[in-house]
Amino acid sequence: MKGPRALLWVCLAAAAVAVALASPWASFILTVALAKGLAALGVALLLRAGLMSLGHALFYAAGGYGAAYLARWLGVTDLLLLLGAGFLSATVLGLFTGAVLVRYRAIFFAMLNLAASMVFFSLVTKLYNLTGGSDGMPLPVPTMFGLKPGQGLFYLTLACVFVCAGGLRRYLDSAMGQGLGAIATNEIRLEYLGISVNGLLFVNYAISAGLGGLGGALAAIAIGHVTPELFFWTTSAQLLLGAALGGAGSVAGPFAGMLLLEGVRTAASQYAPLLWEMAMGLCALAVALFVPQGLSGIVDLPQQWKRAVQ
Amino acid sequence: MLKLEALRVKIAGLEVLRGVCFEVPDQAVVALVGRNGAGKTTTLRAIMGLVAPEAGRILLDGQDLAAIAPHRRAHCGVGYAPENRQLVPEFTAEDNVLLPCLAMGLGRQETRRRLELVYAVVPELAALRKRRAAGLSGGQGKIVALARALAAGTRLVLLDEPFEGLAPALAASYAAALHRLRRATPAVAMLVTESSPALLASVADLVLYVERGAIGREPAASKRS
Amino acid sequence: MLTPIVIDGLSDAALLFLVAVGLTMVFGVLRVVNIAHGSFFALGAYAAITLGLWAGALGLSQALSYGALVLSALLVAALFGPLTERLCLRATYGRGEIAQMLVTFGIFLILDDVQKLVFGVQERQNDAPLSLLGVCNLGGIVYPVYQIALVGLAVVVAFSLRWFLRGTRAGKLVLSVVHDAEMARFSGIDTAKVSVAAFTFGVFLAALGGSLASPITGAAPGMSAEATILAFAVAAIGGLGRVEGAGLAALIVGLGRAFAVYYAPAFDRATPYLVMFAVLLFRPQGLLGVVETRRL
């Protein structure tokens, strides 16, 4: 079981590197897609516990803005420091919001996250002197150990993906990770076992916020700019779409989902600039109506059909 | 009137009914007696089409109910009073009773005829008529749910644990209502569930015992003379 | 000082109520959180403006603009209501929030591009309904009469809806489905039919909100997203599914926003969401929401 999966990951990485080497433009697209994939992975982590967030953009954006502020206030351009700032600001924000919000479930959880992210969106748009308002803030071209990295950002993103995916696999296989699935199916039973459900969810929320921040910082550095739109609910919905598209069942799912979404977006904006939203919308409908398990569920479809025939 | 043939129902993968077979003869009152979780409620819900059977048939006067959409069963003259009442809190008691008539689009005359019958059988309703269902006590709610079932049930009335949680006085008037119903409309058959047979002894023509999802001790079922 | 704030707040509340009322009703009946709600709002606005401008271009009476406001909402509802419910939403009933949110977000994205394709990306405006009614002077400040009339219109919509739900046969059937779909079914109500009718009616309310608001707000890309999120905020504050709640929430948010504009302008955009966050934190079911007891 472990062998083939690892091989698959190596093949994927090799393919990504090959594509990235082919053109800097492709490496940029891949970087952004994988960065969003990290954030979508955070969303998927919440989905595992049965919680749907309509406000995860809050952490994605916080990652981007955290990096941007470090550059703006302290003039830092070092890639790793920027990344760390993004990750930390989102995680800290996640600790605060999580402490309050993990008590809520279902639609109430979704709505409260939505409200929190929209409060930030509105304030960031309005507080021009502090945030650059709707124009946003620029990020510097990053340096790494004083060197100017060309495709360095792409490789760093790839490394982040592998580290996070691997770490998360371990986390999900651990007792804590297993507990998440149990929360989704029967929370009360878990409480009877003397396990603090809210405690589990809090840790999970913080991790998912950190992933969002990491992804947000990487994407912001790649794009070189942050705007309040990052906080807007449509960003949250896209992250959720990516997670659901890939399937929350596996660690690779959200990355696959985001790669597909960004692929569709890139292709559509190339050939039919007015239709990229429609293409994404059709993806969403197709997944929701025909492949409820997401891309990683497609693997199981032939078996399901076989079973259905029998 | 009503015939259940080897009815099997699964809820969340658990087999709740495992081959329930019995018949409600024309004009008869049948009591379905069993402990909590024996499958009484599920049997009634299956008849109303609120749970889908895995296997088996439910026949109403020879017609397979599988071919009749759940919402059409009221139109077939089957009324149902669930154990937990399920009233619309914003409606008055009378509006709740009239809901099946409204849903079926009955004419004014037919509606009035049914309402008069209901008031004749359940006179307690008159005092509650204009009160909102939200303000009714549990027992009063049961009376209203019974009345609603009668408004729809011109052929068959299903009552789920009608005496459960009723104060003795209300239970007596509920039982009296069942007796009046027998006299007023002898053609209407009834299927009533209860956890203890004593409560239904005076009304039931036939007592069936349900145990772990099947009719048990059938030979012992007592036929009242 | 207080008068203009209250007037601004009330007229803002009227708009907010019109944005949210359809969303809250659809949630009440179908238990679907309809992200595409704002799209129907925007389509209503675009349709009203386009129809009004056509009427003007054809040299028809300007007063027809008012008819166009209602007609466009009817058109949008007839075009999109049954189609969306039958083809997309029906498959998601009972499948949980994630499937619903994906489907309605998908519809939202698709309709966003439909808008751009049909109506272009320019901001559109038809102020005939605004200019025909002229202006009035309230407390020393000049307001378009239409803006004041909108408050009355919102109240009319609120009370008509109340009358429809409480006083008519269709309304009573809808209410009973809202309260308990299973009970509705065993009482003889075709809940599938009620669902499609109620969703179409919800689309109508959304589009009507958009068309009535259009003389003031105009229509531009991005309108759908803005309308969806505001509707979410207002509906959640009032209690999802509660029409009266949407009215109360619209008043609170509208007045709150108006006060913020005067006293804390940095916070005016954040007001709806601050209120939403605060209310949901202490009353997750919303101000007038009822805690649902779920049967097992």
PDB file of C-alpha atoms in Angstrom, chain B residues 63-210:
ATOM      1  CA  GLN B  63     -54.044  -2.208  -4.321  1.00  0.00           C
ATOM      2  CA  ASP B  64     -50.271  -2.172  -3.831  1.00  0.00           C
ATOM      3  CA  LEU B  65     -49.390   1.037  -1.984  1.00  0.00           C
ATOM      4  CA  ALA B  66     -45.896   1.011  -3.541  1.00  0.00           C
ATOM      5  CA  ALA B  67     -47.554   2.461  -6.639  1.00  0.00           C
ATOM      6  CA  ILE B  68     -49.041   5.345  -4.660  1.00  0.00           C
ATOM      7  CA  ALA B  69     -46.829   8.309  -3.788  1.00  0.00           C
ATOM      8  CA  PRO B  70     -46.676   9.037  -0.046  1.00  0.00           C
ATOM      9  CA  HIS B  71     -48.611  12.276  -0.356  1.00  0.00           C
ATOM     10  CA  ARG B  72     -51.375  10.486  -2.300  1.00  0.00           C
ATOM     11  CA  ARG B  73     -52.111   8.127   0.571  1.00  0.00           C
ATOM     12  CA  ALA B  74     -54.135  10.761   2.391  1.00  0.00           C
ATOM     13  CA  HIS B  75     -56.134  11.099  -0.812  1.00  0.00           C
ATOM     14  CA  CYS B  76     -56.834   7.349  -0.555  1.00  0.00           C
ATOM     15  CA  GLY B  77     -58.548   7.983   2.751  1.00  0.00           C
ATOM     16  CA  VAL B  78     -55.724   7.010   5.094  1.00  0.00           C
ATOM     17  CA  GLY B  79     -55.269   9.271   8.105  1.00  0.00           C
ATOM     18  CA  TYR B  80     -52.279   9.181  10.432  1.00  0.00           C
ATOM     19  CA  ALA B  81     -51.662  10.597  13.893  1.00  0.00           C
ATOM     20  CA  PRO B  82     -47.956  10.294  14.734  1.00  0.00           C
ATOM     21  CA  GLU B  83     -46.867   9.777  18.290  1.00  0.00           C
ATOM     22  CA  ASN B  84     -45.131  13.142  18.494  1.00  0.00           C
ATOM     23  CA  ARG B  85     -48.179  15.001  17.096  1.00  0.00           C
ATOM     24  CA  GLN B  86     -46.315  17.001  14.414  1.00  0.00           C
ATOM     25  CA  LEU B  87     -48.611  20.020  14.344  1.00  0.00           C
ATOM     26  CA  VAL B  88     -47.859  23.355  12.687  1.00  0.00           C
ATOM     27  CA  PRO B  89     -47.281  25.617  15.696  1.00  0.00           C
ATOM     28  CA  GLU B  90     -48.324  28.809  13.916  1.00  0.00           C
ATOM     29  CA  PHE B  91     -51.688  27.379  12.905  1.00  0.00           C
ATOM     30  CA  THR B  92     -54.754  27.263  15.123  1.00  0.00           C
ATOM     31  CA  ALA B  93     -55.903  23.847  16.264  1.00  0.00           C
ATOM     32  CA  GLU B  94     -58.702  23.928  13.703  1.00  0.00           C
ATOM     33  CA  ASP B  95     -56.371  24.928  10.855  1.00  0.00           C
ATOM     34  CA  ASN B  96     -54.190  21.972  11.763  1.00  0.00           C
ATOM     35  CA  VAL B  97     -57.203  19.680  11.579  1.00  0.00           C
ATOM     36  CA  LEU B  98     -58.221  21.191   8.254  1.00  0.00           C
ATOM     37  CA  LEU B  99     -54.769  20.848   6.700  1.00  0.00           C
ATOM     38  CA  PRO B 100     -55.493  17.501   4.969  1.00  0.00           C
ATOM     39  CA  CYS B 101     -58.727  18.904   3.516  1.00  0.00           C
ATOM     40  CA  LEU B 102     -56.834  21.957   2.304  1.00  0.00           C
ATOM     41  CA  ALA B 103     -54.039  19.823   0.884  1.00  0.00           C
ATOM     42  CA  MET B 104     -56.446  17.579  -0.981  1.00  0.00           C
ATOM     43  CA  GLY B 105     -58.347  20.571  -2.286  1.00  0.00           C
ATOM     44  CA  LEU B 106     -61.683  19.323  -0.948  1.00  0.00           C
ATOM     45  CA  GLY B 107     -64.721  21.433  -1.701  1.00  0.00           C
ATOM     46  CA  ARG B 108     -66.329  23.581   0.961  1.00  0.00           C
ATOM     47  CA  GLN B 109     -69.238  21.201   1.509  1.00  0.00           C
ATOM     48  CA  GLU B 110     -67.052  18.116   1.886  1.00  0.00           C
ATOM     49  CA  THR B 111     -64.721  20.014   4.206  1.00  0.00           C
ATOM     50  CA  ARG B 112     -67.617  21.120   6.382  1.00  0.00           C
ATOM     51  CA  ARG B 113     -69.053  17.594   6.441  1.00  0.00           C
ATOM     52  CA  ARG B 114     -65.752  16.180   7.631  1.00  0.00           C
ATOM     53  CA  LEU B 115     -65.231  18.921  10.180  1.00  0.00           C
ATOM     54  CA  GLU B 116     -68.698  18.305  11.635  1.00  0.00           C
ATOM     55  CA  LEU B 117     -67.918  14.626  11.948  1.00  0.00           C
ATOM     56  CA  VAL B 118     -64.625  15.430  13.654  1.00  0.00           C
ATOM     57  CA  TYR B 119     -66.337  17.757  16.142  1.00  0.00           C
ATOM     58  CA  ALA B 120     -68.965  15.108  16.817  1.00  0.00           C
ATOM     59  CA  VAL B 121     -66.326  12.481  17.513  1.00  0.00           C
ATOM     60  CA  VAL B 122     -63.838  14.747  19.319  1.00  0.00           C
ATOM     61  CA  PRO B 123     -65.932  17.352  21.132  1.00  0.00           C
ATOM     62  CA  GLU B 124     -62.892  18.392  23.187  1.00  0.00           C
ATOM     63  CA  LEU B 125     -61.600  20.095  20.036  1.00  0.00           C
ATOM     64  CA  ALA B 126     -64.305  22.772  20.236  1.00  0.00           C
ATOM     65  CA  ALA B 127     -62.671  24.403  23.234  1.00  0.00           C
ATOM     66  CA  LEU B 128     -59.261  24.458  21.536  1.00  0.00           C
ATOM     67  CA  ARG B 129     -60.496  25.514  18.119  1.00  0.00           C
ATOM     68  CA  LYS B 130     -59.038  29.008  17.910  1.00  0.00           C
ATOM     69  CA  ARG B 131     -55.949  28.345  20.002  1.00  0.00           C
ATOM     70  CA  ARG B 132     -52.601  28.218  18.311  1.00  0.00           C
ATOM     71  CA  ALA B 133     -51.014  24.802  18.303  1.00  0.00           C
ATOM     72  CA  ALA B 134     -47.843  26.269  19.802  1.00  0.00           C
ATOM     73  CA  GLY B 135     -49.740  26.957  23.022  1.00  0.00           C
ATOM     74  CA  LEU B 136     -51.305  23.527  23.422  1.00  0.00           C
ATOM     75  CA  SER B 137     -50.215  20.997  26.010  1.00  0.00           C
ATOM     76  CA  GLY B 138     -48.865  17.672  24.834  1.00  0.00           C
ATOM     77  CA  GLY B 139     -52.139  15.926  25.598  1.00  0.00           C
ATOM     78  CA  GLN B 140     -54.232  18.566  23.862  1.00  0.00           C
ATOM     79  CA  GLY B 141     -51.879  18.259  20.910  1.00  0.00           C
ATOM     80  CA  LYS B 142     -52.633  14.554  20.760  1.00  0.00           C
ATOM     81  CA  ILE B 143     -56.352  15.286  20.584  1.00  0.00           C
ATOM     82  CA  VAL B 144     -55.720  17.706  17.689  1.00  0.00           C
ATOM     83  CA  ALA B 145     -53.506  15.160  15.912  1.00  0.00           C
ATOM     84  CA  LEU B 146     -56.276  12.575  16.279  1.00  0.00           C
ATOM     85  CA  ALA B 147     -58.786  15.018  14.835  1.00  0.00           C
ATOM     86  CA  ARG B 148     -56.468  15.728  11.899  1.00  0.00           C
ATOM     87  CA  ALA B 149     -56.109  12.008  11.229  1.00  0.00           C
ATOM     88  CA  LEU B 150     -59.904  11.665  11.226  1.00  0.00           C
ATOM     89  CA  ALA B 151     -60.234  14.523   8.725  1.00  0.00           C
ATOM     90  CA  ALA B 152     -58.150  12.523   6.258  1.00  0.00           C
ATOM     91  CA  GLY B 153     -58.968   8.959   7.276  1.00  0.00           C
ATOM     92  CA  THR B 154     -62.252   8.085   5.639  1.00  0.00           C
ATOM     93  CA  ARG B 155     -61.210   4.457   5.193  1.00  0.00           C
ATOM     94  CA  LEU B 156     -58.353   3.783   7.574  1.00  0.00           C
ATOM     95  CA  VAL B 157     -56.980   5.633  10.578  1.00  0.00           C
ATOM     96  CA  LEU B 158     -53.495   4.946  11.949  1.00  0.00           C
ATOM     97  CA  LEU B 159     -52.845   6.072  15.514  1.00  0.00           C
ATOM     98  CA  ASP B 160     -49.345   5.826  16.959  1.00  0.00           C
ATOM     99  CA  GLU B 161     -49.258   5.383  20.736  1.00  0.00           C
ATOM    100  CA  PRO B 162     -52.260   7.627  21.344  1.00  0.00           C
ATOM    101  CA  PHE B 163     -52.231   7.144  25.122  1.00  0.00           C
ATOM    102  CA  GLU B 164     -48.523   7.647  25.604  1.00  0.00           C
ATOM    103  CA  GLY B 165     -48.008  10.498  28.055  1.00  0.00           C
ATOM    104  CA  LEU B 166     -51.693  11.361  28.425  1.00  0.00           C
ATOM    105  CA  ALA B 167     -53.046  12.333  31.816  1.00  0.00           C
ATOM    106  CA  PRO B 168     -55.706   9.845  33.002  1.00  0.00           C
ATOM    107  CA  ALA B 169     -58.600  12.233  32.368  1.00  0.00           C
ATOM    108  CA  LEU B 170     -57.421  12.985  28.835  1.00  0.00           C
ATOM    109  CA  ALA B 171     -56.746   9.298  28.197  1.00  0.00           C
ATOM    110  CA  ALA B 172     -60.328   8.519  29.165  1.00  0.00           C
ATOM    111  CA  SER B 173     -61.735  11.163  26.840  1.00  0.00           C
ATOM    112  CA  TYR B 174     -59.402   9.960  24.064  1.00  0.00           C
ATOM    113  CA  ALA B 175     -60.721   6.424  24.508  1.00  0.00           C
ATOM    114  CA  ALA B 176     -64.267   7.772  24.521  1.00  0.00           C
ATOM    115  CA  ALA B 177     -63.531   9.511  21.225  1.00  0.00           C
ATOM    116  CA  LEU B 178     -62.418   6.200  19.725  1.00  0.00           C
ATOM    117  CA  HIS B 179     -65.672   4.617  20.850  1.00  0.00           C
ATOM    118  CA  ARG B 180     -67.687   7.461  19.362  1.00  0.00           C
ATOM    119  CA  LEU B 181     -65.736   7.091  16.113  1.00  0.00           C
ATOM    120  CA  ARG B 182     -66.667   3.394  16.015  1.00  0.00           C
ATOM    121  CA  ARG B 183     -70.316   4.239  16.370  1.00  0.00           C
ATOM    122  CA  ALA B 184     -70.344   7.260  14.041  1.00  0.00           C
ATOM    123  CA  THR B 185     -68.392   5.669  11.196  1.00  0.00           C
ATOM    124  CA  PRO B 186     -68.260   1.910  11.594  1.00  0.00           C
ATOM    125  CA  ALA B 187     -66.785   1.558   8.097  1.00  0.00           C
ATOM    126  CA  VAL B 188     -63.515   3.205   9.098  1.00  0.00           C
ATOM    127  CA  ALA B 189     -60.891   0.672  10.081  1.00  0.00           C
ATOM    128  CA  MET B 190     -58.273   1.533  12.695  1.00  0.00           C
ATOM    129  CA  LEU B 191     -54.749   0.405  13.411  1.00  0.00           C
ATOM    130  CA  VAL B 192     -53.599   1.577  16.830  1.00  0.00           C
ATOM    131  CA  THR B 193     -50.222   0.989  18.454  1.00  0.00           C
ATOM    132  CA  GLU B 194     -49.670   0.906  22.190  1.00  0.00           C
ATOM    133  CA  SER B 195     -47.086  -0.454  24.553  1.00  0.00           C
ATOM    134  CA  SER B 196     -49.624  -2.018  26.888  1.00  0.00           C
ATOM    135  CA  PRO B 197     -52.674  -3.945  25.678  1.00  0.00           C
ATOM    136  CA  ALA B 198     -54.852  -2.953  28.633  1.00  0.00           C
ATOM    137  CA  LEU B 199     -55.485   0.539  27.324  1.00  0.00           C
ATOM    138  CA  LEU B 200     -56.948  -0.728  24.093  1.00  0.00           C
ATOM    139  CA  ALA B 201     -58.782  -3.744  25.427  1.00  0.00           C
ATOM    140  CA  SER B 202     -62.188  -2.088  25.248  1.00  0.00           C
ATOM    141  CA  VAL B 203     -61.827  -0.833  21.670  1.00  0.00           C
ATOM    142  CA  ALA B 204     -59.783  -3.409  19.809  1.00  0.00           C
ATOM    143  CA  ASP B 205     -61.287  -6.264  17.838  1.00  0.00           C
ATOM    144  CA  LEU B 206     -57.926  -7.878  17.431  1.00  0.00           C
ATOM    145  CA  VAL B 207     -54.666  -7.525  19.333  1.00  0.00           C
ATOM    146  CA  LEU B 208     -51.370  -8.296  17.614  1.00  0.00           C
ATOM    147  CA  TYR B 209     -48.037  -8.452  19.370  1.00  0.00           C
ATOM    148  CA  VAL B 210     -44.930  -7.059  17.719  1.00  0.00           C
TER     149      VAL B 210
END
